[in-house]
Amino acid sequence: MKLDFTPEETAFRDEVRAFLKEALPGDLRRKMIDREHLGKEDIVRWQRILNARGWAVTHWPVEYGGQAWTPAQRYIFQEEMALAHAPEGSPFNVNMIGPVLCKFGTPAQKEKFLAATANIDIWWCQGFSEPGAGSDLASLKTTAVRVKDSGGDHYVLNGQKIWTTQAQHADWMFGLFRTDSSGRKQQGITFLLLDMKTPGITVRPIETIDGGHDANEVFFDDVRVPVDNVVGEEGKGWDVAKHLLGSERSGIARIGLSKERLSQLRALERRLTDDGTLTPAEQARLAHKLAEVEVELRALELTQLRVVAADAHGGGANAAASILKVKGTEMQQRMTELVLELAGPAGLATAPHDPAGGDDAEDGWVAAAAPFYFTMRKVSIFGGSNEIQKNIIAKTLLGL
Ligand SMILES: Cc1cc2nc3c(=O)[nH]c(=O)nc-3n(C[C@H](O)[C@H](O)[C@H](O)COP(=O)(O)OP(=O)(O)OC[C@H]3O[C@@H](n4cnc5c(N)ncnc54)[C@H](O)[C@@H]3O)c2cc1C
């Protein structure tokens, strides 16, 4: 097994680095460093820059705008994006519905949606979870009843979704709906695409613990959806959903992001040491904790590289995705705990960053410490909670 980069891979890394230095707008980079909330317009702007370079949807099949990159190139690209403080595109567009439509979409659906999805001319949201159907997703109850009448061949939707991220901005939703409840619960689920402007859809905000509003409840009251909007076959939506959830977890370890956060922690450590804030005993304790995190992060990185190497030879990558998800999200949360600990009371400050200030990353990061700590609680819940990932590891890897 070879874990070093080849000369070609190193050249590729330099090319990505140079592009990001040139193309990433300074204000977006600043917002990322300061952990400021990125609005829809920020994400759309950046994704369109990437798309113009051909790098917005790199893992899609080449005929739909992807890149024929090796797994190592994909890893390098992700890591360089994180190290440059580049925002990620909309995961709903890039990692979820795009790959699903490439694989299961009809020619008409591909024609209508794929290019617009890559460029975020359409902003998607994901309508999977319901009250009572999260980890046990197949228990979902929102119904889609097929009706043929003077208005055409339609499904009529009734029920509720919950936790629908970005539904308030979405043009379209992809979701799972029950078209038959007579068989096993995984059967009778249909994957549908729906225009969020359709009459009968109500979006209600959920305020989360970080004070933000990204999540929503979405209610359906006799919402009519044309049968042409089924992805795959009626009643076979569970297969489509499994494919989508696999893509969702890809890259979820976000090691580049954690490395970049560790370097910010190191900068903070230096500053607090230099200005005499930390006593020698506190310095020693902090140095120990940072070394521990660094070792774990390096181990995780090597694991990811091994998965990448195995994937290149056609083996074992999927089974390891759950391990990477669990450990990667634990590391992301550990970073937020350390910065909160270091920031102390200053971590509660809410003063906005002075945009006229220099490029020094620390102040904005300290001010955002508490909201950031709270917002990162979610990473061990969504994309399949870490407890569920541990069940998968127990079953598929350990045979328990
Ligand atoms: C911020 C945020 C954004 C989200 N965005 C979206 C979105 O855009 N679209 C969407 O469809 N969903 C979204 N979700 C929903 C997310 O997928 C679910 O929250 C998640 O699947 C867990 O489901 P649940 O909340 O119903 O918790 P439950 O399934 O009720 O689980 C509660 C707790 O019990 C544990 N648990 C459950 N079953 C088991 C088991 N068998 N063994 C061991 N432990 C178990 C879970 O790990 C969890 O800790 C989002 C969630 C959050 C928090």
CSV table of C-alpha atoms and ligand atoms in Angstrom, one decimal:
chain,number,residue,atom,x,y,z
A,1,MET,CA,0.0,0.0,0.0
A,2,LYS,CA,1.4,3.4,-1.0
A,3,LEU,CA,0.4,6.4,1.0
A,4,ASP,CA,2.8,9.1,-0.4
A,5,PHE,CA,1.7,11.4,-3.2
A,6,THR,CA,3.3,10.8,-6.6
A,7,PRO,CA,4.9,13.7,-8.5
A,8,GLU,CA,1.7,13.9,-10.6
A,9,GLU,CA,-0.4,14.2,-7.5
A,10,THR,CA,1.9,16.8,-6.0
A,11,ALA,CA,1.6,18.8,-9.3
A,12,PHE,CA,-2.1,18.5,-9.1
A,13,ARG,CA,-2.1,19.8,-5.6
A,14,ASP,CA,-0.1,22.8,-6.7
A,15,GLU,CA,-2.6,23.5,-9.5
A,16,VAL,CA,-5.6,23.3,-7.1
A,17,ARG,CA,-3.7,25.6,-4.6
A,18,ALA,CA,-2.9,28.2,-7.3
A,19,PHE,CA,-6.5,28.2,-8.5
A,20,LEU,CA,-7.9,28.7,-5.0
A,21,LYS,CA,-5.5,31.5,-4.3
A,22,GLU,CA,-6.6,33.3,-7.4
A,23,ALA,CA,-10.3,32.5,-7.5
A,24,LEU,CA,-11.6,32.4,-4.0
A,25,PRO,CA,-13.1,35.9,-3.2
A,26,GLY,CA,-11.5,37.5,-0.1
A,27,ASP,CA,-14.8,38.3,1.6
A,28,LEU,CA,-15.9,34.6,1.4
A,29,ARG,CA,-12.6,33.5,2.8
A,30,ARG,CA,-12.9,36.0,5.7
A,31,LYS,CA,-16.4,34.8,6.5
A,32,MET,CA,-15.1,31.2,6.6
A,33,ILE,CA,-12.2,32.1,8.9
A,34,ASP,CA,-14.5,34.0,11.2
A,35,ARG,CA,-17.1,31.2,11.2
A,36,GLU,CA,-19.7,33.7,10.0
A,37,HIS,CA,-22.9,32.3,8.6
A,38,LEU,CA,-22.8,32.0,4.8
A,39,GLY,CA,-25.9,33.1,3.1
A,40,LYS,CA,-27.4,31.4,0.0
A,41,GLU,CA,-25.9,34.1,-2.2
A,42,ASP,CA,-22.4,33.3,-0.9
A,43,ILE,CA,-22.7,29.6,-1.6
A,44,VAL,CA,-24.2,30.2,-5.0
A,45,ARG,CA,-21.5,32.7,-6.0
A,46,TRP,CA,-18.7,30.3,-5.0
A,47,GLN,CA,-20.3,27.2,-6.6
A,48,ARG,CA,-20.6,29.2,-9.9
A,49,ILE,CA,-16.9,30.1,-9.8
A,50,LEU,CA,-16.1,26.4,-9.3
A,51,ASN,CA,-18.5,25.3,-11.9
A,52,ALA,CA,-16.9,27.7,-14.5
A,53,ARG,CA,-13.6,25.9,-13.8
A,54,GLY,CA,-15.3,22.5,-14.1
A,55,TRP,CA,-14.8,21.7,-10.4
A,56,ALA,CA,-18.2,22.1,-8.9
A,57,VAL,CA,-19.4,18.5,-9.2
A,58,THR,CA,-16.1,16.6,-9.7
A,59,HIS,CA,-17.4,13.2,-8.5
A,60,TRP,CA,-20.3,13.1,-11.0
A,61,PRO,CA,-19.9,11.1,-14.1
A,62,VAL,CA,-17.8,12.9,-16.7
A,63,GLU,CA,-20.7,13.2,-19.2
A,64,TYR,CA,-22.7,15.2,-16.6
A,65,GLY,CA,-19.8,17.6,-15.7
A,66,GLY,CA,-17.7,15.5,-13.4
A,67,GLN,CA,-13.9,14.9,-13.5
A,68,ALA,CA,-12.2,11.5,-14.1
A,69,TRP,CA,-10.0,12.0,-11.0
A,70,THR,CA,-8.4,9.3,-9.0
A,71,PRO,CA,-9.5,8.9,-5.4
A,72,ALA,CA,-6.2,10.5,-4.4
A,73,GLN,CA,-6.9,13.6,-6.5
A,74,ARG,CA,-10.4,13.8,-4.9
A,75,TYR,CA,-8.8,13.7,-1.5
A,76,ILE,CA,-6.3,16.3,-2.4
A,77,PHE,CA,-9.0,18.6,-3.8
A,78,GLN,CA,-11.1,18.3,-0.6
A,79,GLU,CA,-8.1,19.0,1.6
A,80,GLU,CA,-6.9,22.0,-0.4
A,81,MET,CA,-10.4,23.5,-0.4
A,82,ALA,CA,-10.5,23.2,3.4
A,83,LEU,CA,-7.0,24.6,3.9
A,84,ALA,CA,-7.8,27.6,1.7
A,85,HIS,CA,-11.0,28.3,3.7
A,86,ALA,CA,-13.1,27.7,0.6
A,87,PRO,CA,-16.9,27.1,1.3
A,88,GLU,CA,-18.4,23.8,0.3
A,89,GLY,CA,-21.1,23.8,-2.3
A,90,SER,CA,-24.7,22.9,-1.4
A,91,PRO,CA,-24.5,19.3,-0.3
A,92,PHE,CA,-28.1,18.8,-1.3
A,93,ASN,CA,-27.2,19.7,-4.9
A,94,VAL,CA,-23.7,18.3,-5.2
A,95,ASN,CA,-23.6,15.2,-3.0
A,96,MET,CA,-27.2,14.1,-2.9
A,97,ILE,CA,-29.7,14.8,-5.7
A,98,GLY,CA,-27.0,15.2,-8.5
A,99,PRO,CA,-25.5,11.7,-8.1
A,100,VAL,CA,-29.0,10.3,-7.7
A,101,LEU,CA,-30.3,11.8,-11.0
A,102,CYS,CA,-27.1,10.8,-12.8
A,103,LYS,CA,-27.9,7.2,-11.8
A,104,PHE,CA,-31.7,6.9,-11.7
A,105,GLY,CA,-33.0,10.0,-13.5
A,106,THR,CA,-35.0,9.7,-16.8
A,107,PRO,CA,-33.4,11.5,-19.8
A,108,ALA,CA,-36.0,14.3,-19.4
A,109,GLN,CA,-35.1,14.6,-15.7
A,110,LYS,CA,-31.4,14.7,-16.5
A,111,GLU,CA,-32.0,17.3,-19.2
A,112,LYS,CA,-34.1,19.5,-16.9
A,113,PHE,CA,-32.2,19.3,-13.7
A,114,LEU,CA,-28.5,18.3,-13.9
A,115,ALA,CA,-26.8,21.4,-15.4
A,116,ALA,CA,-29.1,23.7,-13.3
A,117,THR,CA,-28.2,21.7,-10.2
A,118,ALA,CA,-24.5,21.9,-10.8
A,119,ASN,CA,-24.7,25.7,-11.2
A,120,ILE,CA,-27.3,26.1,-8.4
A,121,ASP,CA,-29.8,27.6,-10.7
A,122,ILE,CA,-32.0,25.3,-8.7
A,123,TRP,CA,-31.5,25.2,-4.9
A,124,TRP,CA,-32.6,21.8,-3.5
A,125,CYS,CA,-33.6,20.6,0.0
A,126,GLN,CA,-34.0,17.1,1.3
A,127,GLY,CA,-37.3,15.9,2.6
A,128,PHE,CA,-36.5,12.6,4.3
A,129,SER,CA,-36.9,12.8,8.1
A,130,GLU,CA,-40.3,13.0,9.7
A,131,PRO,CA,-41.4,13.1,13.4
A,132,GLY,CA,-41.0,9.5,14.3
A,133,ALA,CA,-38.9,8.6,11.2
A,134,GLY,CA,-35.2,9.7,11.6
A,135,SER,CA,-32.9,6.9,12.4
A,136,ASP,CA,-35.7,4.5,11.5
A,137,LEU,CA,-36.3,6.3,8.3
A,138,ALA,CA,-38.4,3.6,6.6
A,139,SER,CA,-41.2,4.3,9.2
A,140,LEU,CA,-42.0,7.4,7.3
A,141,LYS,CA,-45.8,8.1,6.9
A,142,THR,CA,-46.3,11.1,4.6
A,143,THR,CA,-48.5,9.7,1.9
A,144,ALA,CA,-48.5,10.2,-1.9
A,145,VAL,CA,-51.7,8.9,-3.3
A,146,ARG,CA,-51.9,8.4,-7.1
A,147,VAL,CA,-54.9,10.2,-8.7
A,148,LYS,CA,-55.9,10.5,-12.4
A,149,ASP,CA,-58.3,13.3,-13.1
A,150,SER,CA,-58.9,16.2,-15.4
A,151,GLY,CA,-55.7,17.7,-14.1
A,152,GLY,CA,-53.6,14.7,-15.3
A,153,ASP,CA,-51.8,11.8,-13.6
A,154,HIS,CA,-50.6,13.0,-10.2
A,155,TYR,CA,-49.7,12.1,-6.7
A,156,VAL,CA,-51.5,13.9,-3.9
A,157,LEU,CA,-49.2,14.4,-0.8
A,158,ASN,CA,-50.3,14.8,2.8
A,159,GLY,CA,-48.2,14.8,5.9
A,160,GLN,CA,-45.1,16.4,7.4
A,161,LYS,CA,-41.3,16.5,7.1
A,162,ILE,CA,-39.0,17.8,9.8
A,163,TRP,CA,-35.5,19.1,10.1
A,164,THR,CA,-35.6,20.1,6.4
A,165,THR,CA,-32.4,22.2,6.1
A,166,GLN,CA,-32.6,25.3,3.9
A,167,ALA,CA,-36.3,24.6,2.9
A,168,GLN,CA,-36.9,28.3,3.3
A,169,HIS,CA,-34.6,29.0,0.3
A,170,ALA,CA,-35.3,25.9,-1.7
A,171,ASP,CA,-36.7,26.0,-5.3
A,172,TRP,CA,-37.2,22.2,-5.3
A,173,MET,CA,-37.4,19.3,-2.8
A,174,PHE,CA,-36.4,15.7,-3.3
A,175,GLY,CA,-38.1,13.5,-0.8
A,176,LEU,CA,-39.4,10.1,0.2
A,177,PHE,CA,-43.2,9.5,0.3
A,178,ARG,CA,-45.3,6.5,1.1
A,179,THR,CA,-47.2,5.2,-1.9
A,180,ASP,CA,-48.1,1.8,-0.4
A,181,SER,CA,-48.3,0.7,3.3
A,182,SER,CA,-49.4,-2.9,2.7
A,183,GLY,CA,-46.0,-4.6,2.6
A,184,ARG,CA,-42.6,-4.4,4.5
A,185,LYS,CA,-42.0,-0.8,5.5
A,186,GLN,CA,-39.0,-0.4,3.1
A,187,GLN,CA,-41.3,-1.3,0.3
A,188,GLY,CA,-44.0,1.2,-0.9
A,189,ILE,CA,-41.7,4.2,-0.5
A,190,THR,CA,-41.4,6.5,-3.6
A,191,PHE,CA,-38.7,9.1,-4.3
A,192,LEU,CA,-40.3,12.3,-5.7
A,193,LEU,CA,-39.2,15.7,-6.9
A,194,LEU,CA,-41.4,18.6,-6.1
A,195,ASP,CA,-41.5,22.2,-6.9
A,196,MET,CA,-41.6,24.2,-3.6
A,197,LYS,CA,-44.0,26.7,-5.1
A,198,THR,CA,-46.7,24.0,-5.5
A,199,PRO,CA,-49.9,25.1,-3.6
A,200,GLY,CA,-50.4,23.3,-0.3
A,201,ILE,CA,-46.7,23.4,0.9
A,202,THR,CA,-46.1,25.3,4.2
A,203,VAL,CA,-42.5,25.9,5.6
A,204,ARG,CA,-42.2,26.6,9.3
A,205,PRO,CA,-38.8,27.6,10.8
A,206,ILE,CA,-37.1,25.7,13.6
A,207,GLU,CA,-34.7,27.8,15.6
A,208,THR,CA,-31.6,25.7,16.6
A,209,ILE,CA,-29.4,25.8,19.7
A,210,ASP,CA,-26.8,28.1,18.0
A,211,GLY,CA,-29.6,30.7,17.4
A,212,GLY,CA,-29.6,30.0,13.7
A,213,HIS,CA,-32.4,29.2,11.3
A,214,ASP,CA,-31.4,26.5,8.9
A,215,ALA,CA,-33.8,23.8,9.8
A,216,ASN,CA,-37.6,23.7,9.1
A,217,GLU,CA,-40.8,21.8,9.3
A,218,VAL,CA,-42.5,21.3,6.0
A,219,PHE,CA,-46.2,20.5,5.8
A,220,PHE,CA,-48.1,19.0,2.8
A,221,ASP,CA,-51.8,19.6,2.4
A,222,ASP,CA,-53.1,18.0,-0.8
A,223,VAL,CA,-50.0,18.9,-2.7
A,224,ARG,CA,-50.2,17.7,-6.4
A,225,VAL,CA,-47.0,16.3,-7.9
A,226,PRO,CA,-46.9,15.0,-11.5
A,227,VAL,CA,-46.1,11.3,-11.9
A,228,ASP,CA,-43.2,12.3,-14.2
A,229,ASN,CA,-41.4,13.5,-11.1
A,230,VAL,CA,-40.8,10.0,-9.7
A,231,VAL,CA,-37.1,9.1,-9.6
A,232,GLY,CA,-36.6,5.4,-10.2
A,233,GLU,CA,-39.8,3.3,-9.9
A,234,GLU,CA,-42.9,3.8,-7.8
A,235,GLY,CA,-42.4,1.9,-4.6
A,236,LYS,CA,-38.6,1.5,-5.1
A,237,GLY,CA,-37.6,4.8,-3.5
A,238,TRP,CA,-35.7,2.9,-0.7
A,239,ASP,CA,-33.1,1.8,-3.2
A,240,VAL,CA,-32.7,5.3,-4.5
A,241,ALA,CA,-32.4,6.6,-0.9
A,242,LYS,CA,-29.7,4.1,0.0
A,243,HIS,CA,-27.6,5.2,-2.9
A,244,LEU,CA,-28.1,8.9,-1.8
A,245,LEU,CA,-27.2,8.2,1.8
A,246,GLY,CA,-23.9,6.5,0.7
A,247,SER,CA,-23.0,9.7,-1.3
A,248,GLU,CA,-24.0,11.9,1.6
A,249,ARG,CA,-21.4,10.2,3.9
A,250,SER,CA,-18.6,10.4,1.4
A,251,GLY,CA,-16.0,12.9,2.6
A,252,ILE,CA,-17.9,13.5,5.8
A,253,ALA,CA,-14.7,13.1,7.9
A,254,ARG,CA,-13.6,16.5,6.6
A,255,ILE,CA,-10.1,16.1,7.8
A,256,GLY,CA,-8.8,19.1,5.9
A,257,LEU,CA,-11.2,21.2,7.8
A,258,SER,CA,-10.1,19.8,11.1
A,259,LYS,CA,-6.4,20.3,10.2
A,260,GLU,CA,-7.1,23.9,9.3
A,261,ARG,CA,-8.9,24.3,12.7
A,262,LEU,CA,-5.9,22.8,14.5
A,263,SER,CA,-3.6,25.3,12.9
A,264,GLN,CA,-5.9,28.1,14.1
A,265,LEU,CA,-5.7,26.5,17.6
A,266,ARG,CA,-2.0,26.5,17.4
A,267,ALA,CA,-1.9,30.2,16.4
A,268,LEU,CA,-4.2,31.0,19.4
A,269,GLU,CA,-2.0,29.0,21.7
A,270,ARG,CA,1.1,31.0,20.5
A,271,ARG,CA,-0.7,34.3,21.0
A,272,LEU,CA,-2.0,33.5,24.5
A,273,THR,CA,1.5,32.3,25.5
A,274,ASP,CA,3.2,35.4,24.1
A,275,ASP,CA,0.9,37.8,25.8
A,276,GLY,CA,1.2,36.1,29.1
A,277,THR,CA,-2.4,35.0,29.4
A,278,LEU,CA,-1.5,31.3,29.9
A,279,THR,CA,0.6,30.3,33.0
A,280,PRO,CA,3.4,27.8,32.4
A,281,ALA,CA,1.2,25.0,33.9
A,282,GLU,CA,-1.7,25.9,31.6
A,283,GLN,CA,0.7,26.0,28.6
A,284,ALA,CA,1.9,22.5,29.4
A,285,ARG,CA,-1.6,21.2,29.7
A,286,LEU,CA,-2.7,22.8,26.5
A,287,ALA,CA,0.4,21.6,24.6
A,288,HIS,CA,-0.5,18.1,25.8
A,289,LYS,CA,-4.1,18.3,24.6
A,290,LEU,CA,-3.1,19.8,21.2
A,291,ALA,CA,-0.5,17.0,20.7
A,292,GLU,CA,-3.1,14.4,21.5
A,293,VAL,CA,-5.5,15.9,18.9
A,294,GLU,CA,-2.8,16.1,16.3
A,295,VAL,CA,-1.9,12.5,16.8
A,296,GLU,CA,-5.5,11.4,16.4
A,297,LEU,CA,-6.0,13.6,13.4
A,298,ARG,CA,-2.9,12.2,11.7
A,299,ALA,CA,-4.1,8.6,12.5
A,300,LEU,CA,-7.5,9.5,11.0
A,301,GLU,CA,-5.8,11.0,7.9
A,302,LEU,CA,-3.8,7.8,7.4
A,303,THR,CA,-7.0,5.8,7.7
A,304,GLN,CA,-8.6,7.9,5.1
A,305,LEU,CA,-5.6,7.6,2.8
A,306,ARG,CA,-5.7,3.8,3.3
A,307,VAL,CA,-9.4,3.9,2.3
A,308,VAL,CA,-8.6,6.0,-0.7
A,309,ALA,CA,-5.8,3.5,-1.7
A,310,ALA,CA,-8.2,0.5,-1.1
A,311,ASP,CA,-10.8,2.2,-3.2
A,312,ALA,CA,-8.4,2.8,-6.0
A,313,HIS,CA,-8.0,-1.0,-6.1
A,314,GLY,CA,-11.7,-1.7,-5.8
A,315,GLY,CA,-12.0,-2.8,-2.2
A,316,GLY,CA,-13.5,-2.0,1.1
A,317,ALA,CA,-14.0,1.8,1.0
A,318,ASN,CA,-17.8,1.7,1.7
A,319,ALA,CA,-17.5,-0.4,4.8
A,320,ALA,CA,-15.0,2.1,6.3
A,321,ALA,CA,-17.2,5.2,5.6
A,322,SER,CA,-19.0,4.7,8.9
A,323,ILE,CA,-15.7,4.7,10.8
A,324,LEU,CA,-14.6,7.8,9.1
A,325,LYS,CA,-17.9,9.5,9.8
A,326,VAL,CA,-17.8,8.7,13.5
A,327,LYS,CA,-14.2,9.6,14.1
A,328,GLY,CA,-14.2,12.6,11.7
A,329,THR,CA,-17.2,14.2,13.4
A,330,GLU,CA,-15.8,13.4,16.9
A,331,MET,CA,-12.6,15.3,15.8
A,332,GLN,CA,-14.6,18.2,14.5
A,333,GLN,CA,-16.5,18.5,17.8
A,334,ARG,CA,-13.3,18.1,19.8
A,335,MET,CA,-11.9,21.2,18.0
A,336,THR,CA,-14.9,23.3,19.0
A,337,GLU,CA,-14.5,22.1,22.6
A,338,LEU,CA,-10.8,23.1,22.7
A,339,VAL,CA,-11.4,26.6,21.2
A,340,LEU,CA,-14.2,27.2,23.7
A,341,GLU,CA,-12.0,26.2,26.5
A,342,LEU,CA,-9.2,28.4,25.3
A,343,ALA,CA,-11.4,31.4,24.5
A,344,GLY,CA,-12.9,31.4,28.0
A,345,PRO,CA,-15.3,34.3,28.6
A,346,ALA,CA,-14.2,36.0,25.3
A,347,GLY,CA,-15.8,33.1,23.5
A,348,LEU,CA,-19.2,34.5,24.4
A,349,ALA,CA,-18.5,37.9,22.7
A,350,THR,CA,-20.8,38.6,19.8
A,351,ALA,CA,-19.0,41.7,18.4
A,352,PRO,CA,-18.7,41.4,14.6
A,353,HIS,CA,-15.3,41.1,13.0
A,354,ASP,CA,-13.8,44.4,11.8
A,355,PRO,CA,-13.5,43.9,8.0
A,356,ALA,CA,-10.9,46.6,7.8
A,357,GLY,CA,-8.7,44.5,10.1
A,358,GLY,CA,-5.8,42.4,8.9
A,359,ASP,CA,-5.8,38.7,7.9
A,360,ASP,CA,-5.2,37.5,11.5
A,361,ALA,CA,-7.7,34.7,11.9
A,362,GLU,CA,-7.9,34.5,15.7
A,363,ASP,CA,-10.2,37.3,16.9
A,364,GLY,CA,-13.2,36.4,14.7
A,365,TRP,CA,-12.8,32.8,15.6
A,366,VAL,CA,-12.8,33.4,19.4
A,367,ALA,CA,-15.9,35.6,19.1
A,368,ALA,CA,-17.6,32.8,17.2
A,369,ALA,CA,-16.5,30.1,19.6
A,370,ALA,CA,-19.8,29.5,21.5
A,371,PRO,CA,-22.2,29.5,18.5
A,372,PHE,CA,-19.7,27.3,16.6
A,373,TYR,CA,-19.5,24.9,19.5
A,374,PHE,CA,-23.3,24.6,19.5
A,375,THR,CA,-23.7,24.4,15.8
A,376,MET,CA,-21.2,21.5,15.5
A,377,ARG,CA,-23.3,19.3,17.8
A,378,LYS,CA,-25.4,18.4,14.8
A,379,VAL,CA,-22.6,16.7,12.9
A,380,SER,CA,-22.8,13.5,15.0
A,381,ILE,CA,-26.6,13.5,14.4
A,382,PHE,CA,-27.2,14.1,10.7
A,383,GLY,CA,-26.1,11.9,7.8
A,384,GLY,CA,-27.0,8.9,10.0
A,385,SER,CA,-26.3,9.5,13.7
A,386,ASN,CA,-23.0,8.2,15.1
A,387,GLU,CA,-24.8,5.6,17.2
A,388,ILE,CA,-26.4,4.2,14.0
A,389,GLN,CA,-22.9,4.2,12.3
A,390,LYS,CA,-21.6,2.2,15.3
A,391,ASN,CA,-24.4,-0.3,14.7
A,392,ILE,CA,-23.3,-0.6,11.1
A,393,ILE,CA,-19.7,-1.1,12.1
A,394,ALA,CA,-20.7,-3.8,14.6
A,395,LYS,CA,-22.8,-5.6,12.0
A,396,THR,CA,-20.8,-5.2,8.8
A,397,LEU,CA,-17.2,-5.0,9.9
A,398,LEU,CA,-17.2,-6.9,13.2
A,399,GLY,CA,-19.9,-9.4,12.3
A,400,LEU,CA,-21.7,-8.9,15.7
B,1,LIG,C1,-29.3,20.3,12.2
B,1,LIG,C2,-30.0,19.1,11.5
B,1,LIG,C3,-30.2,19.2,10.2
B,1,LIG,C4,-30.9,18.1,9.5
B,1,LIG,N1,-31.2,18.3,8.2
B,1,LIG,C5,-32.0,17.3,7.6
B,1,LIG,C6,-32.5,17.5,6.3
B,1,LIG,O1,-32.1,18.5,5.6
B,1,LIG,N2,-33.3,16.6,5.7
B,1,LIG,C7,-33.7,15.5,6.4
B,1,LIG,O2,-34.4,14.7,5.9
B,1,LIG,N3,-33.3,15.3,7.7
B,1,LIG,C8,-32.4,16.2,8.3
B,1,LIG,N4,-32.0,16.0,9.6
B,1,LIG,C9,-32.6,14.9,10.4
B,1,LIG,C10,-31.5,13.8,10.7
B,1,LIG,O3,-31.2,13.0,9.6
B,1,LIG,C11,-32.1,13.1,11.9
B,1,LIG,O4,-32.1,14.0,13.0
B,1,LIG,C12,-31.3,11.8,12.3
B,1,LIG,O5,-31.4,10.8,11.3
B,1,LIG,C13,-31.7,11.3,13.6
B,1,LIG,O6,-33.1,11.1,13.7
B,1,LIG,P1,-34.0,11.6,14.8
B,1,LIG,O7,-33.7,13.1,15.0
B,1,LIG,O8,-35.4,11.3,14.5
B,1,LIG,O9,-33.6,10.9,16.1
B,1,LIG,P2,-34.0,9.4,16.6
B,1,LIG,O10,-33.9,8.5,15.4
B,1,LIG,O11,-35.2,9.5,17.4
B,1,LIG,O12,-32.8,9.1,17.6
B,1,LIG,C14,-32.7,9.7,18.9
B,1,LIG,C15,-31.4,9.1,19.5
B,1,LIG,O13,-31.5,7.7,19.6
B,1,LIG,C16,-30.4,7.1,19.0
B,1,LIG,N5,-30.8,5.9,18.3
B,1,LIG,C17,-31.9,5.7,17.5
B,1,LIG,N6,-32.0,4.4,17.1
B,1,LIG,C18,-31.0,3.8,17.6
B,1,LIG,C19,-30.5,2.4,17.5
B,1,LIG,N7,-31.1,1.5,16.8
B,1,LIG,N8,-29.4,2.1,18.2
B,1,LIG,C20,-28.7,3.0,18.9
B,1,LIG,N9,-29.1,4.3,19.1
B,1,LIG,C21,-30.2,4.7,18.4
B,1,LIG,C22,-29.9,8.1,17.9
B,1,LIG,O14,-28.5,7.9,17.6
B,1,LIG,C23,-30.1,9.4,18.6
B,1,LIG,O15,-29.1,9.7,19.5
B,1,LIG,C24,-31.3,17.0,10.3
B,1,LIG,C25,-31.0,16.9,11.6
B,1,LIG,C26,-30.4,18.0,12.3
B,1,LIG,C27,-30.1,17.9,13.7
